């Protein structure tokens, strides 16, 4: 018996299930493994032997999962220590792999999860253990190095831009001046906030000001920017990244400095409300709305990008295919082959190049004022949002799959 196991880790996306199902469907076609198991709640769940057999799941549920947002297999924010720091954990994990005759492990996640793949792959090689490890990328943050973009980003970008566009219309109804502050996710990087540059109305950009973590936030300069825009127009749309920080590195959206996840990352969110207060308290504008997109931007499958769904699926599919011949410790990445017409392909990259490292939004794509992005950002993002999925509806709502764990 030769089995594989797939698990999901980190924050969900609209398309992370498409990647898991890509692994599963590839095996249906290629028959490399006798069973495709799923670890529920990532590595944390596997350590608790919370494992199901995907091969036993109804094909209708499997097909529906491709069009279901969030991590259908559950997730975790679990920092795997080094072997030296927690030998028991490694020994236990490989005992569980042996018991379930696991030959290959596919981990779908971001840069922290690729660190897990890297550590486990090295450990197996050093101890001559017959288990191979492969990474499948995901994150709406789009901050994985080496690859062009990550699965999850295109759908989030499509959602954020649509919200900006629709709110622009809502903001334009009164004669009184107003400011809408929309907050996008992105702990370390501004890719998501910057993606709002693709929203246009009558050929003009909808978003007036964009603030990214890559540029130190200066409150006085920000107030001047908003006041200047309000002189030119009645409604001003501002998009901020949850990760914006002052020159000394303090996050504007940090929750009292105590909210850390298991990776030690600050739990962000709510920066738009802070900024709303900054605008009103300084008398720049009386009517200000704060719109925190929060989890909505990563689970809005009803408005996902078909391009993103396809690429997420392809990454999972390619990982399984690659596992037959490829060396353990690699992740599948996406390469942009051409922009117009848009074409991408997958490739393999060693997880050491991805683990714990961050791809920042390019400095040369930020305008001189540091309050917007250039046309390169527009051209980069636009192809990634193309295509709308044909979601099935029931009682007027999307019909999603849910695996009872
Ligand atoms: O996966 C990345 C991300 O989307 C970040 O932008 C955000 O800071 C984080 O997840 C928060 O997710 P959660 O609250 O689920 O840990």
Short mmCIF file of C-alpha atoms in Angstrom, two decimals, residues 43-336:
data_model
loop_
_atom_site.label_atom_id
_atom_site.label_comp_id
_atom_site.label_asym_id
_atom_site.label_seq_id
_atom_site.Cartn_x
_atom_site.Cartn_y
_atom_site.Cartn_z
CA UNK A 43 0.08 19.33 10.74
CA UNK A 44 -1.56 19.91 14.12
CA UNK A 45 -4.39 17.55 13.17
CA UNK A 46 -2.06 14.95 11.71
CA UNK A 47 -0.14 14.90 15.01
CA UNK A 48 -3.49 14.07 16.65
CA UNK A 49 -4.18 11.46 13.96
CA UNK A 50 -7.14 13.45 12.72
CA UNK A 51 -7.02 11.91 9.27
CA UNK A 52 -9.77 11.10 6.75
CA UNK A 53 -9.67 9.19 3.49
CA UNK A 54 -10.62 11.52 0.62
CA UNK A 55 -11.00 8.50 -1.64
CA UNK A 56 -14.13 7.61 0.40
CA UNK A 57 -15.79 10.98 -0.20
CA UNK A 58 -18.62 11.26 -2.67
CA UNK A 59 -17.45 12.60 -6.04
CA UNK A 60 -20.23 15.21 -5.97
CA UNK A 61 -18.77 16.66 -2.74
CA UNK A 62 -15.26 16.59 -4.23
CA UNK A 63 -16.43 18.51 -7.31
CA UNK A 64 -18.34 20.99 -5.19
CA UNK A 65 -15.28 21.57 -2.98
CA UNK A 66 -13.42 22.99 -5.99
CA UNK A 67 -15.99 25.80 -5.89
CA UNK A 68 -16.21 26.11 -2.10
CA UNK A 69 -14.22 28.80 -0.28
CA UNK A 70 -12.22 28.46 2.94
CA UNK A 71 -10.08 25.51 3.99
CA UNK A 72 -12.40 22.53 3.64
CA UNK A 73 -9.85 20.32 5.39
CA UNK A 74 -9.52 22.76 8.28
CA UNK A 75 -6.35 24.69 8.98
CA UNK A 76 -3.87 25.55 11.69
CA UNK A 77 -1.30 28.12 12.64
CA UNK A 78 1.18 25.65 14.02
CA UNK A 79 4.86 26.39 14.20
CA UNK A 80 6.82 23.16 13.83
CA UNK A 81 9.94 23.43 15.96
CA UNK A 82 13.34 22.17 14.82
CA UNK A 83 14.15 18.50 15.37
CA UNK A 84 16.65 19.46 18.07
CA UNK A 85 13.94 21.41 19.92
CA UNK A 86 11.19 18.80 19.71
CA UNK A 87 12.43 15.33 18.80
CA UNK A 88 9.27 13.65 20.16
CA UNK A 89 7.06 15.52 17.70
CA UNK A 90 9.10 14.39 14.69
CA UNK A 91 9.20 10.80 15.92
CA UNK A 92 5.44 10.79 16.56
CA UNK A 93 4.67 12.30 13.14
CA UNK A 94 6.72 9.70 11.27
CA UNK A 95 5.14 6.90 13.31
CA UNK A 96 1.73 8.17 12.18
CA UNK A 97 2.96 8.32 8.57
CA UNK A 98 4.22 4.73 8.87
CA UNK A 99 0.94 3.50 10.38
CA UNK A 100 -1.04 4.98 7.47
CA UNK A 101 1.56 3.90 4.90
CA UNK A 102 2.11 7.49 3.83
CA UNK A 103 4.69 7.84 1.08
CA UNK A 104 4.15 11.51 0.23
CA UNK A 105 2.87 14.59 2.05
CA UNK A 106 1.44 17.65 0.26
CA UNK A 107 1.19 20.80 2.36
CA UNK A 108 -0.84 23.71 0.99
CA UNK A 109 0.16 26.97 2.61
CA UNK A 110 2.25 30.13 2.70
CA UNK A 111 5.82 30.89 3.72
CA UNK A 112 5.44 29.52 7.26
CA UNK A 113 4.00 26.25 5.92
CA UNK A 114 6.87 25.96 3.43
CA UNK A 115 9.18 26.12 6.44
CA UNK A 116 7.36 23.03 7.77
CA UNK A 117 7.81 21.23 4.42
CA UNK A 118 11.48 22.20 4.39
CA UNK A 119 12.13 20.97 7.94
CA UNK A 120 10.28 17.67 7.48
CA UNK A 121 11.91 16.96 4.15
CA UNK A 122 15.38 17.57 5.58
CA UNK A 123 14.64 15.43 8.60
CA UNK A 124 13.41 12.53 6.43
CA UNK A 125 16.49 12.74 4.21
CA UNK A 126 18.91 12.92 7.15
CA UNK A 127 17.26 9.96 8.89
CA UNK A 128 16.69 7.90 5.74
CA UNK A 129 12.94 7.87 6.23
CA UNK A 130 10.86 6.99 3.16
CA UNK A 131 8.46 9.94 3.13
CA UNK A 132 8.59 12.77 0.59
CA UNK A 133 7.32 16.31 1.20
CA UNK A 134 5.98 18.84 -1.30
CA UNK A 135 4.54 22.32 -0.99
CA UNK A 136 1.55 23.80 -2.79
CA UNK A 137 1.36 27.60 -2.54
CA UNK A 138 -1.54 29.65 -1.23
CA UNK A 139 -2.08 33.06 0.29
CA UNK A 140 -4.24 36.01 -0.58
CA UNK A 141 -1.31 38.18 0.57
CA UNK A 142 0.66 37.29 -2.59
CA UNK A 143 3.90 37.51 -0.65
CA UNK A 144 5.67 34.27 -1.63
CA UNK A 145 9.03 34.90 -3.27
CA UNK A 146 10.28 33.46 -6.58
CA UNK A 147 6.82 32.88 -8.08
CA UNK A 148 4.85 35.47 -10.09
CA UNK A 149 1.78 35.40 -7.85
CA UNK A 150 0.04 33.08 -5.40
CA UNK A 151 -3.27 31.22 -5.71
CA UNK A 152 -5.85 33.14 -3.70
CA UNK A 153 -4.56 36.59 -4.61
CA UNK A 154 -6.50 37.01 -7.88
CA UNK A 155 -9.85 36.27 -6.26
CA UNK A 156 -9.17 38.60 -3.33
CA UNK A 157 -8.04 41.33 -5.75
CA UNK A 158 -11.25 40.92 -7.75
CA UNK A 159 -13.34 41.21 -4.58
CA UNK A 160 -11.47 44.24 -3.18
CA UNK A 161 -11.68 46.11 -6.49
CA UNK A 162 -15.38 45.35 -6.87
CA UNK A 163 -16.08 46.62 -3.36
CA UNK A 164 -14.11 49.80 -4.15
CA UNK A 165 -16.07 50.28 -7.37
CA UNK A 166 -19.49 49.69 -5.84
CA UNK A 167 -18.72 51.90 -2.87
CA UNK A 168 -17.53 54.65 -5.18
CA UNK A 169 -21.05 54.70 -6.62
CA UNK A 170 -22.58 54.70 -3.15
CA UNK A 171 -20.26 57.50 -2.03
CA UNK A 172 -21.22 59.66 -5.00
CA UNK A 173 -24.91 60.16 -4.21
CA UNK A 174 -24.77 63.16 -1.85
CA UNK A 175 -23.50 66.66 -2.39
CA UNK A 176 -21.75 66.66 1.00
CA UNK A 177 -18.07 65.73 1.08
CA UNK A 178 -17.20 62.24 2.30
CA UNK A 179 -14.28 59.83 2.61
CA UNK A 180 -14.54 56.03 2.40
CA UNK A 181 -11.60 54.17 3.95
CA UNK A 182 -11.42 50.54 2.78
CA UNK A 183 -9.07 48.17 4.61
CA UNK A 184 -7.51 45.23 2.79
CA UNK A 185 -5.57 42.40 4.45
CA UNK A 186 -1.83 41.93 3.97
CA UNK A 187 0.19 41.56 7.14
CA UNK A 188 3.57 42.45 5.67
CA UNK A 189 2.99 43.54 2.12
CA UNK A 190 0.70 45.83 0.16
CA UNK A 191 -0.20 43.58 -2.79
CA UNK A 192 -3.87 43.36 -1.80
CA UNK A 193 -4.37 47.08 -1.12
CA UNK A 194 -2.49 47.89 -4.33
CA UNK A 195 -4.72 45.54 -6.33
CA UNK A 196 -7.60 48.01 -5.88
CA UNK A 197 -5.93 50.11 -8.61
CA UNK A 198 -7.73 48.00 -11.22
CA UNK A 199 -11.15 49.39 -10.27
CA UNK A 200 -12.17 52.02 -12.86
CA UNK A 201 -15.29 53.99 -13.69
CA UNK A 202 -15.64 55.71 -17.06
CA UNK A 203 -11.97 54.93 -17.62
CA UNK A 204 -10.84 56.73 -14.45
CA UNK A 205 -9.36 55.00 -11.37
CA UNK A 206 -11.92 54.65 -8.59
CA UNK A 207 -9.42 54.64 -5.74
CA UNK A 208 -7.82 58.01 -5.01
CA UNK A 209 -5.22 57.06 -2.43
CA UNK A 210 -3.52 53.75 -1.59
CA UNK A 211 -1.33 53.18 1.49
CA UNK A 212 0.94 50.15 1.75
CA UNK A 213 3.13 48.69 4.52
CA UNK A 214 6.13 49.24 2.22
CA UNK A 215 5.84 53.02 2.77
CA UNK A 216 6.14 54.40 6.32
CA UNK A 217 2.79 55.96 7.29
CA UNK A 218 3.05 59.65 8.09
CA UNK A 219 -0.17 60.96 9.62
CA UNK A 220 0.42 64.63 8.77
CA UNK A 221 1.21 63.81 5.14
CA UNK A 222 -1.85 61.51 4.98
CA UNK A 223 -4.17 64.28 6.22
CA UNK A 224 -2.74 66.63 3.61
CA UNK A 225 -3.28 64.01 0.87
CA UNK A 226 -6.94 63.56 1.84
CA UNK A 227 -7.60 67.30 2.18
CA UNK A 228 -6.09 67.91 -1.26
CA UNK A 229 -8.29 65.24 -2.87
CA UNK A 230 -11.36 66.67 -1.12
CA UNK A 231 -10.65 70.04 -2.76
CA UNK A 232 -10.85 68.30 -6.16
CA UNK A 233 -13.90 66.05 -5.57
CA UNK A 234 -16.79 65.34 -3.24
CA UNK A 235 -16.08 61.71 -2.47
CA UNK A 236 -12.61 60.33 -1.82
CA UNK A 237 -11.88 56.60 -1.78
CA UNK A 238 -8.87 55.52 0.25
CA UNK A 239 -7.57 51.93 0.42
CA UNK A 240 -5.23 50.99 3.25
CA UNK A 241 -3.42 47.79 3.99
CA UNK A 242 -3.98 46.30 7.47
CA UNK A 243 -0.18 46.17 7.74
CA UNK A 244 0.54 49.90 7.42
CA UNK A 245 2.99 51.06 10.03
CA UNK A 246 4.80 54.17 11.12
CA UNK A 247 8.50 54.82 10.43
CA UNK A 248 9.44 53.12 13.73
CA UNK A 249 7.59 49.95 12.64
CA UNK A 250 4.49 50.26 14.84
CA UNK A 251 1.42 48.76 13.18
CA UNK A 252 -1.53 51.16 13.11
CA UNK A 253 -3.89 48.22 13.38
CA UNK A 254 -2.15 46.28 16.12
CA UNK A 255 -4.53 45.20 18.85
CA UNK A 256 -2.91 46.63 21.96
CA UNK A 257 0.31 44.83 21.19
CA UNK A 258 -0.95 41.57 22.76
CA UNK A 259 -2.60 39.82 19.84
CA UNK A 260 0.02 37.42 18.51
CA UNK A 261 -0.74 34.22 16.61
CA UNK A 262 1.26 31.00 17.07
CA UNK A 263 3.84 32.20 14.55
CA UNK A 264 4.34 35.31 16.65
CA UNK A 265 2.69 37.53 14.02
CA UNK A 266 0.68 40.51 15.24
CA UNK A 267 -3.07 40.03 14.73
CA UNK A 268 -4.09 42.98 12.65
CA UNK A 269 -7.37 44.54 11.56
CA UNK A 270 -9.35 47.64 12.34
CA UNK A 271 -6.86 50.16 10.96
CA UNK A 272 -9.64 51.73 8.85
CA UNK A 273 -11.50 52.75 12.04
CA UNK A 274 -8.32 54.26 13.42
CA UNK A 275 -7.84 56.23 10.21
CA UNK A 276 -11.47 57.33 10.20
CA UNK A 277 -10.90 58.86 13.64
CA UNK A 278 -7.70 60.54 12.47
CA UNK A 279 -9.62 62.21 9.63
CA UNK A 280 -12.61 63.34 11.72
CA UNK A 281 -10.66 64.38 14.83
CA UNK A 282 -8.41 66.60 12.69
CA UNK A 283 -11.43 68.21 11.06
CA UNK A 284 -10.49 67.14 7.52
CA UNK A 285 -13.94 65.67 6.79
CA UNK A 286 -17.04 65.09 8.90
CA UNK A 287 -18.49 62.14 7.01
CA UNK A 288 -16.10 59.22 6.93
CA UNK A 289 -16.90 55.52 6.55
CA UNK A 290 -14.56 52.72 7.59
CA UNK A 291 -14.97 49.46 5.64
CA UNK A 292 -12.94 46.53 6.95
CA UNK A 293 -13.04 43.78 4.34
CA UNK A 294 -11.57 41.29 6.79
CA UNK A 295 -12.31 37.63 6.00
CA UNK A 296 -14.84 38.58 3.29
CA UNK A 297 -12.00 39.16 0.83
CA UNK A 298 -10.70 35.62 1.24
CA UNK A 299 -13.95 33.62 1.21
CA UNK A 300 -16.06 35.36 -1.46
CA UNK A 301 -16.19 32.41 -3.84
CA UNK A 302 -19.40 33.82 -5.34
CA UNK A 303 -17.16 36.48 -6.87
CA UNK A 304 -13.87 34.64 -7.27
CA UNK A 305 -11.60 34.71 -10.32
CA UNK A 306 -11.86 31.64 -12.57
CA UNK A 307 -8.23 32.21 -13.57
CA UNK A 308 -7.30 31.94 -9.89
CA UNK A 309 -9.40 28.79 -9.37
CA UNK A 310 -7.78 27.15 -12.42
CA UNK A 311 -4.26 28.07 -11.32
CA UNK A 312 -4.87 26.84 -7.75
CA UNK A 313 -6.15 23.54 -9.14
CA UNK A 314 -3.18 23.28 -11.51
CA UNK A 315 -0.71 23.81 -8.64
CA UNK A 316 -2.22 20.88 -6.71
CA UNK A 317 -2.34 18.75 -9.86
CA UNK A 318 1.27 19.61 -10.75
CA UNK A 319 2.46 18.83 -7.21
CA UNK A 320 1.15 15.28 -7.40
CA UNK A 321 2.57 14.83 -10.87
CA UNK A 322 5.94 16.22 -9.78
CA UNK A 323 6.04 13.99 -6.69
CA UNK A 324 6.51 10.84 -8.78
CA UNK A 325 9.93 11.85 -10.09
CA UNK A 326 10.76 15.07 -8.28
CA UNK A 327 13.00 15.48 -5.30
CA UNK A 328 11.40 15.96 -1.89
CA UNK A 329 11.39 19.49 -0.41
CA UNK A 330 10.09 21.35 -3.45
CA UNK A 331 7.09 23.63 -3.89
CA UNK A 332 5.14 24.23 -7.08
CA UNK A 333 5.21 27.85 -8.22
CA UNK A 334 3.45 29.86 -10.93
CA UNK A 335 5.37 31.51 -13.75
CA UNK A 336 3.78 34.19 -15.99
#
